[in-house]
Amino acid sequence: QAACSTSRKFVLRPRAPSSCSKEEMSLRSPMTLMAMLCLFAVGGVLGVESEQDSETGDAALELLRLRTEGAGLETELPQRRAATEQALADISRAESHEFEDEADGPGALQCGDIYCDGSIGSHCCWGTIFGSEYAICCGPTGVCSRSPVMGMALCTR
């Protein structure tokens, strides 16, 4: 019965079945759990760890780092997408001037406030910015589309 005493040191290896009574076993399980928790806590506070604990801790830290980077990427992607769409829309607006014409030009197509040079095959491309519609001119090989996030006019070739 001395083996069932609660003052016995905690051992981390499997033990043979005990001849303890149910009352002693019911005290022993919570005590064993408490002892394990204390050992892990003291080991962590004192920096006492085995090589396996160190490797497990390193793997956990690496997983945490990857999750943190992944979360940062998820919040960064919409911002990067919006910035890319803005850049493409700016390029499309700048290139639009190459395909514009005067109002009285041959084949001039009115697109809002501007005229596209229809004689070379340019055409209107409509977009939205800050809730207002606007037009740009796409060249003869340009394909008009709207940016998915912001709805800006894009001409792609």
PDB file of C-alpha atoms in Angstrom:
ATOM      1  CA  GLN A   1       0.000   0.000   0.000  1.00  0.00           C
ATOM      2  CA  ALA A   2       2.984   2.313   0.394  1.00  0.00           C
ATOM      3  CA  ALA A   3       3.246   2.474  -3.411  1.00  0.00           C
ATOM      4  CA  CYS A   4      -0.105   4.288  -3.509  1.00  0.00           C
ATOM      5  CA  SER A   5       0.963   7.111  -1.235  1.00  0.00           C
ATOM      6  CA  THR A   6       0.347  10.572  -2.666  1.00  0.00           C
ATOM      7  CA  SER A   7       3.734  11.802  -1.462  1.00  0.00           C
ATOM      8  CA  ARG A   8       5.538   9.508  -3.877  1.00  0.00           C
ATOM      9  CA  LYS A   9       7.687  11.123  -6.611  1.00  0.00           C
ATOM     10  CA  PHE A  10       6.208  11.407 -10.074  1.00  0.00           C
ATOM     11  CA  VAL A  11       7.700   9.004 -12.620  1.00  0.00           C
ATOM     12  CA  LEU A  12       7.273   9.466 -16.390  1.00  0.00           C
ATOM     13  CA  ARG A  13       7.463   5.821 -17.378  1.00  0.00           C
ATOM     14  CA  PRO A  14       4.642   3.253 -17.674  1.00  0.00           C
ATOM     15  CA  ARG A  15       3.911   1.371 -14.512  1.00  0.00           C
ATOM     16  CA  ALA A  16       2.558  -2.061 -13.879  1.00  0.00           C
ATOM     17  CA  PRO A  17      -1.043  -2.301 -12.716  1.00  0.00           C
ATOM     18  CA  SER A  18      -1.375  -1.291  -9.115  1.00  0.00           C
ATOM     19  CA  SER A  19      -3.019  -3.071  -6.231  1.00  0.00           C
ATOM     20  CA  CYS A  20      -4.346   0.229  -4.858  1.00  0.00           C
ATOM     21  CA  SER A  21      -7.947   0.620  -3.824  1.00  0.00           C
ATOM     22  CA  LYS A  22     -10.362   2.676  -5.933  1.00  0.00           C
ATOM     23  CA  GLU A  23     -10.286   5.483  -3.359  1.00  0.00           C
ATOM     24  CA  GLU A  24      -6.493   5.667  -3.526  1.00  0.00           C
ATOM     25  CA  MET A  25      -6.551   5.518  -7.338  1.00  0.00           C
ATOM     26  CA  SER A  26      -9.125   8.311  -7.511  1.00  0.00           C
ATOM     27  CA  LEU A  27      -6.745  10.511  -5.494  1.00  0.00           C
ATOM     28  CA  ARG A  28      -3.745   9.378  -7.465  1.00  0.00           C
ATOM     29  CA  SER A  29      -5.018  10.353 -10.963  1.00  0.00           C
ATOM     30  CA  PRO A  30      -5.603  14.029 -10.122  1.00  0.00           C
ATOM     31  CA  MET A  31      -2.325  14.104  -8.232  1.00  0.00           C
ATOM     32  CA  THR A  32      -0.525  12.607 -11.219  1.00  0.00           C
ATOM     33  CA  LEU A  33      -2.069  15.205 -13.511  1.00  0.00           C
ATOM     34  CA  MET A  34      -1.131  17.999 -11.109  1.00  0.00           C
ATOM     35  CA  ALA A  35       2.417  16.669 -10.873  1.00  0.00           C
ATOM     36  CA  MET A  36       2.728  16.540 -14.662  1.00  0.00           C
ATOM     37  CA  LEU A  37       1.454  20.099 -14.994  1.00  0.00           C
ATOM     38  CA  CYS A  38       3.861  21.288 -12.315  1.00  0.00           C
ATOM     39  CA  LEU A  39       6.807  19.541 -13.955  1.00  0.00           C
ATOM     40  CA  PHE A  40       6.014  21.071 -17.327  1.00  0.00           C
ATOM     41  CA  ALA A  41       5.496  24.505 -15.818  1.00  0.00           C
ATOM     42  CA  VAL A  42       8.690  24.368 -13.733  1.00  0.00           C
ATOM     43  CA  GLY A  43      10.636  22.984 -16.676  1.00  0.00           C
ATOM     44  CA  GLY A  44       9.426  25.842 -18.862  1.00  0.00           C
ATOM     45  CA  VAL A  45      10.155  28.510 -16.243  1.00  0.00           C
ATOM     46  CA  LEU A  46      13.599  27.174 -15.439  1.00  0.00           C
ATOM     47  CA  GLY A  47      14.437  26.531 -19.070  1.00  0.00           C
ATOM     48  CA  VAL A  48      14.827  22.810 -18.416  1.00  0.00           C
ATOM     49  CA  GLU A  49      13.853  20.930 -21.517  1.00  0.00           C
ATOM     50  CA  SER A  50      14.905  17.844 -23.335  1.00  0.00           C
ATOM     51  CA  GLU A  51      16.208  17.804 -26.890  1.00  0.00           C
ATOM     52  CA  GLN A  52      12.816  16.501 -28.051  1.00  0.00           C
ATOM     53  CA  ASP A  53      11.024  19.324 -26.207  1.00  0.00           C
ATOM     54  CA  SER A  54      13.327  21.810 -27.920  1.00  0.00           C
ATOM     55  CA  GLU A  55      12.620  20.341 -31.361  1.00  0.00           C
ATOM     56  CA  THR A  56       8.871  20.306 -30.669  1.00  0.00           C
ATOM     57  CA  GLY A  57       9.038  23.904 -29.461  1.00  0.00           C
ATOM     58  CA  ASP A  58      11.014  24.934 -32.549  1.00  0.00           C
ATOM     59  CA  ALA A  59       8.460  23.265 -34.815  1.00  0.00           C
ATOM     60  CA  ALA A  60       5.612  24.981 -32.961  1.00  0.00           C
ATOM     61  CA  LEU A  61       7.330  28.362 -33.287  1.00  0.00           C
ATOM     62  CA  GLU A  62       7.890  27.789 -37.001  1.00  0.00           C
ATOM     63  CA  LEU A  63       4.216  26.855 -37.454  1.00  0.00           C
ATOM     64  CA  LEU A  64       3.172  29.975 -35.548  1.00  0.00           C
ATOM     65  CA  ARG A  65       5.471  32.113 -37.727  1.00  0.00           C
ATOM     66  CA  LEU A  66       4.003  30.624 -40.917  1.00  0.00           C
ATOM     67  CA  ARG A  67       0.455  31.173 -39.680  1.00  0.00           C
ATOM     68  CA  THR A  68       1.270  34.769 -38.792  1.00  0.00           C
ATOM     69  CA  GLU A  69       2.805  35.395 -42.217  1.00  0.00           C
ATOM     70  CA  GLY A  70      -0.186  33.727 -43.874  1.00  0.00           C
ATOM     71  CA  ALA A  71      -2.593  35.939 -41.945  1.00  0.00           C
ATOM     72  CA  GLY A  72      -0.595  38.992 -42.959  1.00  0.00           C
ATOM     73  CA  LEU A  73      -0.714  37.889 -46.561  1.00  0.00           C
ATOM     74  CA  GLU A  74      -4.487  37.427 -46.426  1.00  0.00           C
ATOM     75  CA  THR A  75      -4.974  40.985 -45.196  1.00  0.00           C
ATOM     76  CA  GLU A  76      -2.379  42.313 -47.627  1.00  0.00           C
ATOM     77  CA  LEU A  77      -3.779  40.683 -50.784  1.00  0.00           C
ATOM     78  CA  PRO A  78      -6.875  42.892 -51.175  1.00  0.00           C
ATOM     79  CA  GLN A  79      -4.709  45.995 -50.784  1.00  0.00           C
ATOM     80  CA  ARG A  80      -2.225  44.707 -53.360  1.00  0.00           C
ATOM     81  CA  ARG A  81      -5.067  43.810 -55.751  1.00  0.00           C
ATOM     82  CA  ALA A  82      -6.603  47.291 -55.452  1.00  0.00           C
ATOM     83  CA  ALA A  83      -3.208  48.942 -56.024  1.00  0.00           C
ATOM     84  CA  THR A  84      -2.566  46.761 -59.094  1.00  0.00           C
ATOM     85  CA  GLU A  85      -6.001  47.537 -60.532  1.00  0.00           C
ATOM     86  CA  GLN A  86      -5.393  51.244 -59.962  1.00  0.00           C
ATOM     87  CA  ALA A  87      -2.047  51.010 -61.789  1.00  0.00           C
ATOM     88  CA  LEU A  88      -3.648  49.173 -64.745  1.00  0.00           C
ATOM     89  CA  ALA A  89      -6.459  51.738 -64.912  1.00  0.00           C
ATOM     90  CA  ASP A  90      -3.903  54.570 -64.881  1.00  0.00           C
ATOM     91  CA  ILE A  91      -2.016  52.948 -67.768  1.00  0.00           C
ATOM     92  CA  SER A  92      -5.255  52.450 -69.704  1.00  0.00           C
ATOM     93  CA  ARG A  93      -6.200  56.117 -69.216  1.00  0.00           C
ATOM     94  CA  ALA A  94      -2.738  57.246 -70.342  1.00  0.00           C
ATOM     95  CA  GLU A  95      -2.867  55.023 -73.450  1.00  0.00           C
ATOM     96  CA  SER A  96      -6.406  56.218 -74.219  1.00  0.00           C
ATOM     97  CA  HIS A  97      -4.996  59.520 -75.526  1.00  0.00           C
ATOM     98  CA  GLU A  98      -3.270  57.621 -78.371  1.00  0.00           C
ATOM     99  CA  PHE A  99      -6.680  56.478 -79.672  1.00  0.00           C
ATOM    100  CA  GLU A 100      -8.680  59.674 -79.158  1.00  0.00           C
ATOM    101  CA  ASP A 101      -9.752  62.024 -81.931  1.00  0.00           C
ATOM    102  CA  GLU A 102     -11.261  65.470 -82.326  1.00  0.00           C
ATOM    103  CA  ALA A 103     -15.042  65.760 -82.405  1.00  0.00           C
ATOM    104  CA  ASP A 104     -14.996  66.565 -86.119  1.00  0.00           C
ATOM    105  CA  GLY A 105     -12.422  63.854 -87.020  1.00  0.00           C
ATOM    106  CA  PRO A 106     -13.232  61.176 -89.619  1.00  0.00           C
ATOM    107  CA  GLY A 107     -15.029  58.324 -87.887  1.00  0.00           C
ATOM    108  CA  ALA A 108     -14.988  60.039 -84.472  1.00  0.00           C
ATOM    109  CA  LEU A 109     -17.037  58.128 -81.871  1.00  0.00           C
ATOM    110  CA  GLN A 110     -18.341  60.107 -78.915  1.00  0.00           C
ATOM    111  CA  CYS A 111     -17.679  58.413 -75.589  1.00  0.00           C
ATOM    112  CA  GLY A 112     -18.930  60.733 -72.901  1.00  0.00           C
ATOM    113  CA  ASP A 113     -16.689  63.793 -72.913  1.00  0.00           C
ATOM    114  CA  ILE A 114     -14.107  62.325 -75.301  1.00  0.00           C
ATOM    115  CA  TYR A 115     -14.080  61.085 -78.912  1.00  0.00           C
ATOM    116  CA  CYS A 116     -12.387  57.871 -79.991  1.00  0.00           C
ATOM    117  CA  ASP A 117     -10.782  57.536 -83.433  1.00  0.00           C
ATOM    118  CA  GLY A 118     -13.147  55.070 -85.094  1.00  0.00           C
ATOM    119  CA  SER A 119     -11.220  55.235 -88.390  1.00  0.00           C
ATOM    120  CA  ILE A 120      -8.442  53.117 -86.867  1.00  0.00           C
ATOM    121  CA  GLY A 121     -10.834  50.804 -85.018  1.00  0.00           C
ATOM    122  CA  SER A 122     -10.629  52.296 -81.530  1.00  0.00           C
ATOM    123  CA  HIS A 123     -13.724  52.003 -79.375  1.00  0.00           C
ATOM    124  CA  CYS A 124     -15.235  53.221 -76.100  1.00  0.00           C
ATOM    125  CA  CYS A 125     -14.541  51.535 -72.801  1.00  0.00           C
ATOM    126  CA  TRP A 126     -16.654  52.543 -69.825  1.00  0.00           C
ATOM    127  CA  GLY A 127     -15.705  52.354 -66.174  1.00  0.00           C
ATOM    128  CA  THR A 128     -16.718  53.729 -62.805  1.00  0.00           C
ATOM    129  CA  ILE A 129     -14.666  55.737 -60.362  1.00  0.00           C
ATOM    130  CA  PHE A 130     -16.032  57.093 -57.091  1.00  0.00           C
ATOM    131  CA  GLY A 131     -19.549  56.273 -58.268  1.00  0.00           C
ATOM    132  CA  SER A 132     -19.283  58.230 -61.537  1.00  0.00           C
ATOM    133  CA  GLU A 133     -19.030  56.713 -64.993  1.00  0.00           C
ATOM    134  CA  TYR A 134     -16.220  57.707 -67.328  1.00  0.00           C
ATOM    135  CA  ALA A 135     -14.922  56.545 -70.694  1.00  0.00           C
ATOM    136  CA  ILE A 136     -11.543  55.838 -72.230  1.00  0.00           C
ATOM    137  CA  CYS A 137     -10.624  54.773 -75.747  1.00  0.00           C
ATOM    138  CA  CYS A 138      -9.257  51.295 -76.417  1.00  0.00           C
ATOM    139  CA  GLY A 139      -7.192  50.716 -79.527  1.00  0.00           C
ATOM    140  CA  PRO A 140      -8.183  48.406 -82.390  1.00  0.00           C
ATOM    141  CA  THR A 141      -6.631  45.360 -80.687  1.00  0.00           C
ATOM    142  CA  GLY A 142      -7.693  46.376 -77.191  1.00  0.00           C
ATOM    143  CA  VAL A 143     -10.243  44.445 -75.190  1.00  0.00           C
ATOM    144  CA  CYS A 144     -12.316  46.495 -72.787  1.00  0.00           C
ATOM    145  CA  SER A 145     -13.079  45.234 -69.291  1.00  0.00           C
ATOM    146  CA  ARG A 146     -13.787  46.545 -65.815  1.00  0.00           C
ATOM    147  CA  SER A 147     -11.542  45.930 -62.865  1.00  0.00           C
ATOM    148  CA  PRO A 148     -13.213  43.394 -60.559  1.00  0.00           C
ATOM    149  CA  VAL A 149     -12.712  45.281 -57.294  1.00  0.00           C
ATOM    150  CA  MET A 150     -13.102  48.933 -58.217  1.00  0.00           C
ATOM    151  CA  GLY A 151     -14.963  48.830 -61.558  1.00  0.00           C
ATOM    152  CA  MET A 152     -12.433  50.987 -63.414  1.00  0.00           C
ATOM    153  CA  ALA A 153     -12.108  50.785 -67.201  1.00  0.00           C
ATOM    154  CA  LEU A 154      -9.230  48.611 -68.409  1.00  0.00           C
ATOM    155  CA  CYS A 155      -7.980  48.050 -71.952  1.00  0.00           C
ATOM    156  CA  THR A 156      -5.901  44.941 -72.446  1.00  0.00           C
ATOM    157  CA  ARG A 157      -4.260  43.750 -75.635  1.00  0.00           C
TER     158      ARG A 157
END
